[in-house]
Coordinates of C-alpha atoms and ligand atoms in Angstrom, one line a residue:
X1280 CA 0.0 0.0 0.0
X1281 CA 2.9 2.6 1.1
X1282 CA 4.6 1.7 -2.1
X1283 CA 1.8 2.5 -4.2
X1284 CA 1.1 5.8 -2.7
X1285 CA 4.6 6.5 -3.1
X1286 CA 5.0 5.4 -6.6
X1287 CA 1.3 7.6 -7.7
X1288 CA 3.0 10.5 -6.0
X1289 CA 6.2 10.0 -7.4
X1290 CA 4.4 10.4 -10.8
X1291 CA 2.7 13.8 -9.8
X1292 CA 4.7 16.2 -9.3
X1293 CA 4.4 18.4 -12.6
X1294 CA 0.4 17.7 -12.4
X1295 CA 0.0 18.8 -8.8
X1296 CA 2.2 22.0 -9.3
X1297 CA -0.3 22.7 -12.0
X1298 CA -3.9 22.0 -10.0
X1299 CA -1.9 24.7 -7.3
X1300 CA -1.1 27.5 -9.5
X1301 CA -4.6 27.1 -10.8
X1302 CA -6.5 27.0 -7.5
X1303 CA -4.5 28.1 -4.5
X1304 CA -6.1 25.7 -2.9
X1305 CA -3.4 23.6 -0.8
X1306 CA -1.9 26.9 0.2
X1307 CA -5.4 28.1 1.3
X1308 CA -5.9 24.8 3.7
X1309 CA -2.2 25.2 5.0
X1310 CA -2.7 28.7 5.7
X1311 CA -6.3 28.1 7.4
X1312 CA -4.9 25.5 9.3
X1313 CA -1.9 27.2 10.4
X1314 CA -4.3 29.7 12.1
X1315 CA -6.5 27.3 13.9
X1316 CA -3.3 25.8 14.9
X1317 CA -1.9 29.2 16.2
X1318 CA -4.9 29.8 18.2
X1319 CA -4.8 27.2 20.4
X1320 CA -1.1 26.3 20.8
X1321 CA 2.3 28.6 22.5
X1322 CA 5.0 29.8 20.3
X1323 CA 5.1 27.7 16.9
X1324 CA 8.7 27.2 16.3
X1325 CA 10.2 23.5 15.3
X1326 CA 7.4 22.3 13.0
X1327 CA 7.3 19.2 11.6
X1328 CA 5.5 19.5 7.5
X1329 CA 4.4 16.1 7.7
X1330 CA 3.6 14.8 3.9
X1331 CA 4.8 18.5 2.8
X1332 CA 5.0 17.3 -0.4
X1333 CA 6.2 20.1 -3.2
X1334 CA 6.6 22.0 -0.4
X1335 CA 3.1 24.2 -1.1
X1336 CA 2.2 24.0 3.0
X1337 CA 6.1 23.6 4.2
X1338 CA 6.2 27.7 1.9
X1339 CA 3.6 29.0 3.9
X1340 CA 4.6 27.5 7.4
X1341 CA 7.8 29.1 6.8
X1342 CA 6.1 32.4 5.7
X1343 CA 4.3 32.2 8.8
X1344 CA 7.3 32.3 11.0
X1345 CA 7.6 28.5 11.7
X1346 CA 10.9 26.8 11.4
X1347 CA 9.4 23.8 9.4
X1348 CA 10.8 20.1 8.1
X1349 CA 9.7 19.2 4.9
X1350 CA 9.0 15.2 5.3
X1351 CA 7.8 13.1 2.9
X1352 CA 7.1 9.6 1.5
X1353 CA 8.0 10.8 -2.3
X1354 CA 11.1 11.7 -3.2
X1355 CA 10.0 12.8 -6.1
X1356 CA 8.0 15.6 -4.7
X1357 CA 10.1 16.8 -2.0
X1358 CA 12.6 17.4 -4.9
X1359 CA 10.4 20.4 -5.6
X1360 CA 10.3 21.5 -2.5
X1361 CA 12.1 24.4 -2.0
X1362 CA 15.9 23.4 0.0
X1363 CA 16.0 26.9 0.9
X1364 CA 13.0 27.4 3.2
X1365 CA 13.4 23.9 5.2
X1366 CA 15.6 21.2 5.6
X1367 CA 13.7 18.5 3.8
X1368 CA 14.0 14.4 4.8
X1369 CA 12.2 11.4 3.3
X1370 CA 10.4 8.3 4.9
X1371 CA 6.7 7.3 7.1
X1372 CA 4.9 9.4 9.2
X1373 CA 4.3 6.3 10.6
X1374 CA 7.7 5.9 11.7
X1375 CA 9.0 9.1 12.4
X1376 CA 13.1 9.0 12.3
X1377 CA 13.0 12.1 15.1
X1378 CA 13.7 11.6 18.9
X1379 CA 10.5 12.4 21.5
X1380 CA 9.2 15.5 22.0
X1381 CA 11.3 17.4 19.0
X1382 CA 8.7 19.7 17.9
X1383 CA 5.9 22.4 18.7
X1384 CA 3.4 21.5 15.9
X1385 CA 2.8 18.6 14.0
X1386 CA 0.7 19.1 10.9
X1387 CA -0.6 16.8 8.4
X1388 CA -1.5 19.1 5.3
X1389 CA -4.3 17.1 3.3
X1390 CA -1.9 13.9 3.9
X1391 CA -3.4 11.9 6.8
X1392 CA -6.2 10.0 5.4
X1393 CA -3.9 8.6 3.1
X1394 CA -2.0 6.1 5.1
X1395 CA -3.9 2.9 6.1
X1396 CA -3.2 3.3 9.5
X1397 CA -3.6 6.8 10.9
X1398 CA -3.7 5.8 14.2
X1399 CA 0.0 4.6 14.3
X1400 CA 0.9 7.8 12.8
X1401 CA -1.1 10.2 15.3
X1402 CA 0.9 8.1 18.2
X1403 CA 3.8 9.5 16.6
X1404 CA 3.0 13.0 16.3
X1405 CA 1.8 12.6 20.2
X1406 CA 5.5 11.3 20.6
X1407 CA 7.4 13.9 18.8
X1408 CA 5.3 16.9 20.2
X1409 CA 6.7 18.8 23.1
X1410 CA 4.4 19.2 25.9
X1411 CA 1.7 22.3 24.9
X1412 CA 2.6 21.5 21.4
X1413 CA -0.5 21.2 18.8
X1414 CA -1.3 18.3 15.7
X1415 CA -3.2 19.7 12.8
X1416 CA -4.6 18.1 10.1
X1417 CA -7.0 18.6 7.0
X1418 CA -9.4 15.6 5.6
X1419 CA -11.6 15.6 2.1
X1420 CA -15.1 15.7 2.4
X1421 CA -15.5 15.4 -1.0
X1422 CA -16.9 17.7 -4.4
X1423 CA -20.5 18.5 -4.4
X1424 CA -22.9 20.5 -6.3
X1425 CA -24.0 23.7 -4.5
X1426 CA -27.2 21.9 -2.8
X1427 CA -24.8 19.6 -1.8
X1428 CA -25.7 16.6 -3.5
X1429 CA -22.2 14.4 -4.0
X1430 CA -20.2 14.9 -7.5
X1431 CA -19.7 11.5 -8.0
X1432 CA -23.1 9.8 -6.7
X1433 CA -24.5 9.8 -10.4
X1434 CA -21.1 8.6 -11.5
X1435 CA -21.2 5.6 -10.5
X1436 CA -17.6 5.9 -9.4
X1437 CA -16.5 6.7 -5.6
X1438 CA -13.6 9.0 -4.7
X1439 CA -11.7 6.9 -2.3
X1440 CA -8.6 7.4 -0.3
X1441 CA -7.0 4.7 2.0
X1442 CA -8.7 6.7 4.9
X1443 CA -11.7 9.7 5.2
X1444 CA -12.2 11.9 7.6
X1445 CA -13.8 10.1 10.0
X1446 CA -10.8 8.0 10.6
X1447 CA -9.1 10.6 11.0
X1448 CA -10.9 11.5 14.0
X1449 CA -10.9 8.5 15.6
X1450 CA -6.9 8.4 15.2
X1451 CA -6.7 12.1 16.8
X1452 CA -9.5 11.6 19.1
X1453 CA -7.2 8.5 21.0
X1454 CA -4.0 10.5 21.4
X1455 CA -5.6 14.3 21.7
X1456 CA -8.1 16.6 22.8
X1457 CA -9.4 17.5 19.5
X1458 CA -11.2 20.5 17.6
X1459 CA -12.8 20.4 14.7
X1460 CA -14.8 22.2 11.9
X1461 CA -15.3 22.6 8.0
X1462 CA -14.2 24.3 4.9
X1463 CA -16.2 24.5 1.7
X1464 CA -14.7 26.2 -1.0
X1465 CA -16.1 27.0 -4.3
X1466 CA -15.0 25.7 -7.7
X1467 CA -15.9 25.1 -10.8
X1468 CA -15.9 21.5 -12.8
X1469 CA -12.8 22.6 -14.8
X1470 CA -11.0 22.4 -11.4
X1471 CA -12.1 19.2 -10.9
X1472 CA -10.5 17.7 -14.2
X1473 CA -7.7 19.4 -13.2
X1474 CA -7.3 18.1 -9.7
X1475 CA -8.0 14.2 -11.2
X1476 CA -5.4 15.1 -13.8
X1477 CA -2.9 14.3 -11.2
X1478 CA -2.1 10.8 -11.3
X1479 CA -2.2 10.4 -7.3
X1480 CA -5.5 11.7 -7.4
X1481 CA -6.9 9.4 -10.5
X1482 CA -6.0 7.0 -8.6
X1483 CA -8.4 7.4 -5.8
X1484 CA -10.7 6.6 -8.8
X1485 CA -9.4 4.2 -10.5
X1486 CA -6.3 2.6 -8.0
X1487 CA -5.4 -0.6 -9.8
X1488 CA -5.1 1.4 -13.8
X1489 CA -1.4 2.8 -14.9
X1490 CA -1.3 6.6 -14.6
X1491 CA -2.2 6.9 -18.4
X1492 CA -5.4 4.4 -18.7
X1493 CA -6.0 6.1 -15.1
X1494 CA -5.9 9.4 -16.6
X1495 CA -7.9 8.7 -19.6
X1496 CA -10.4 7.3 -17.5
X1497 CA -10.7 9.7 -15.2
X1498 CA -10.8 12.6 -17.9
X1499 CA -13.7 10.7 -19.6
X1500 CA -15.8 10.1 -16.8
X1501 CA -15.4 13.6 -15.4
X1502 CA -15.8 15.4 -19.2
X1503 CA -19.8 16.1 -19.0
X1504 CA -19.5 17.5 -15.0
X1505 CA -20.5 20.9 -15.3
X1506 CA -20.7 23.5 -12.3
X1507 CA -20.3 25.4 -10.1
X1508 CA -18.8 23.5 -7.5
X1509 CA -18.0 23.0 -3.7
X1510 CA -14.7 21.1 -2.4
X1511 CA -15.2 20.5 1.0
X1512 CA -12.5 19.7 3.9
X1513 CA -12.9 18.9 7.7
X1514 CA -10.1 20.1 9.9
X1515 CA -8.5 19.2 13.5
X1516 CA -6.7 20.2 15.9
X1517 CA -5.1 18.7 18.5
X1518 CA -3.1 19.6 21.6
Ligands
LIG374 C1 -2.0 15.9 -1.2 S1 -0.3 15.9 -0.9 C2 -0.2 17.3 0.1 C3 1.2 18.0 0.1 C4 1.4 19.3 0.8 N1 1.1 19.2 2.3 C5 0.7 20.4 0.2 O1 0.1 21.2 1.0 O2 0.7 20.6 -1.0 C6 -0.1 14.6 0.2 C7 1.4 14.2 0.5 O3 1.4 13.2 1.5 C8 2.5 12.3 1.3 N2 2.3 11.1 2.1 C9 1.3 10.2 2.0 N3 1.4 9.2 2.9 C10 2.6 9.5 3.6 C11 3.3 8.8 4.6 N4 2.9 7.7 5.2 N5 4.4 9.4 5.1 C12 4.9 10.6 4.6 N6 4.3 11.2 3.6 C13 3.1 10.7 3.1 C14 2.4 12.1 -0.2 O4 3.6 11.5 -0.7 C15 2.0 13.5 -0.7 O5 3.2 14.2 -1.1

């Protein structure tokens, strides 16, 4: 399972920079997240950027006056991140390779949800989190039309990840005292294609395709969606 997330986001890179400058939108859930974070923890300093990926959240953290870690599963992406804003290191959130109680935040940037166990890894942000220190974390809740009926309902496809939301939860729920709320931000079908033109995210359609039938099939079941949109996320915190 780890190897296939790995190898889907390996292939992403260029797509996923592209869905960003497009819609903002991973920058707008890092930033939105950094302030819940802020609000409800002391000083942010060491932050771990855990699945910072092309380094969109790991920019803003950094931005934000955090001293983060870019960490990451994919090489592939973290090669885009920026080396000058943080010191990046690959591997598991699982398994963090960091001693106990290392950081002041934690923060899982639209990443969490996609490991089959995110239990383990919310032990391990409890670990590596000083005393006082804060988790965050941002989970799909899916594309709906604006009444809110579910993108993909007359599809007869379902966007899945490893994990939704709801696990989530449960996995912060066991290790922190947790608050939560929701997002919904509006977008158009256009921004959909685009977002399932990334091959990691084609694959929560169509996981066992190669990224090019994946991609074709994705584009063709997606090609008569018309909008406007809604994207929504759940957030958490966690101290
Ligand atoms: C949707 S991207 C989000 C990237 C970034 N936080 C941003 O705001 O653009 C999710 C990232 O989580 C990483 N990821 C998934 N599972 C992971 C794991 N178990 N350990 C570390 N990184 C993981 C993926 O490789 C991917 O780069």
């Amino acid at each position: 399972m780890k190897d296939a997330i790995r190898d889907n986001f390996d292939e992403s890179p260029n797509a996923y920079d592209e869905y960003e400058r497009r819609t903002g939108r991973f920058e707008a859930l890092a930033d939105r997240l950094y302030d819940e974070l802020d609000r409800r923890t002391s000083r942010i300093g060491a932050l771990l950027d855990a699945g910072a990926g092309s380094g969109v959240s790991t920019a803003v953290f950094d931005e934000r006056g955090a001293a983060p870690i870019a960490f990451d599963l994919s090489g592939r992406m973290l090669r885009e991140c920026p080396g000058t804003i943080a010191p990046r290191v690959q591997g598991d959130f699982d398994e963090l390779p960091f001693v106990g109680e290392a950081f002041d935040a934690v923060v899982f940037t639209a990443s969490l949800f996609l490991t089959p166990d995110p239990a383990r890894a919310a032990r391990e942000a409890r670990r590596v989190l000083r005393p006082g220190g804060g988790v965050g974390a941002v989970a799909p809740l899916g594309w709906t039309t604006l009444d809110g009926d579910d993108v993909f309902a007359p599809l007869a496809r379902d966007s899945r990840s490893p994990t939704g939301a709801d696990d989530v939860a449960d996995a912060l729920d066991a290790n922190f005292g947790v608050e939560s709320g929701e997002w919904a931000f509006r977008t158009t079908a256009e921004d959909l294609r685009a977002f399932h033109a990334v091959p990691a995210m084609a694959a929560r359609l169509y996981p066992r395709l190669d990224p090019d039938e994946r991609l074709g099939r994705a584009r063709e079941l997606l090609s008569d969606v018309e909008g406007p949109l809604e994207q929504r996320w759940r957030w958490f915190v966690g101290v």
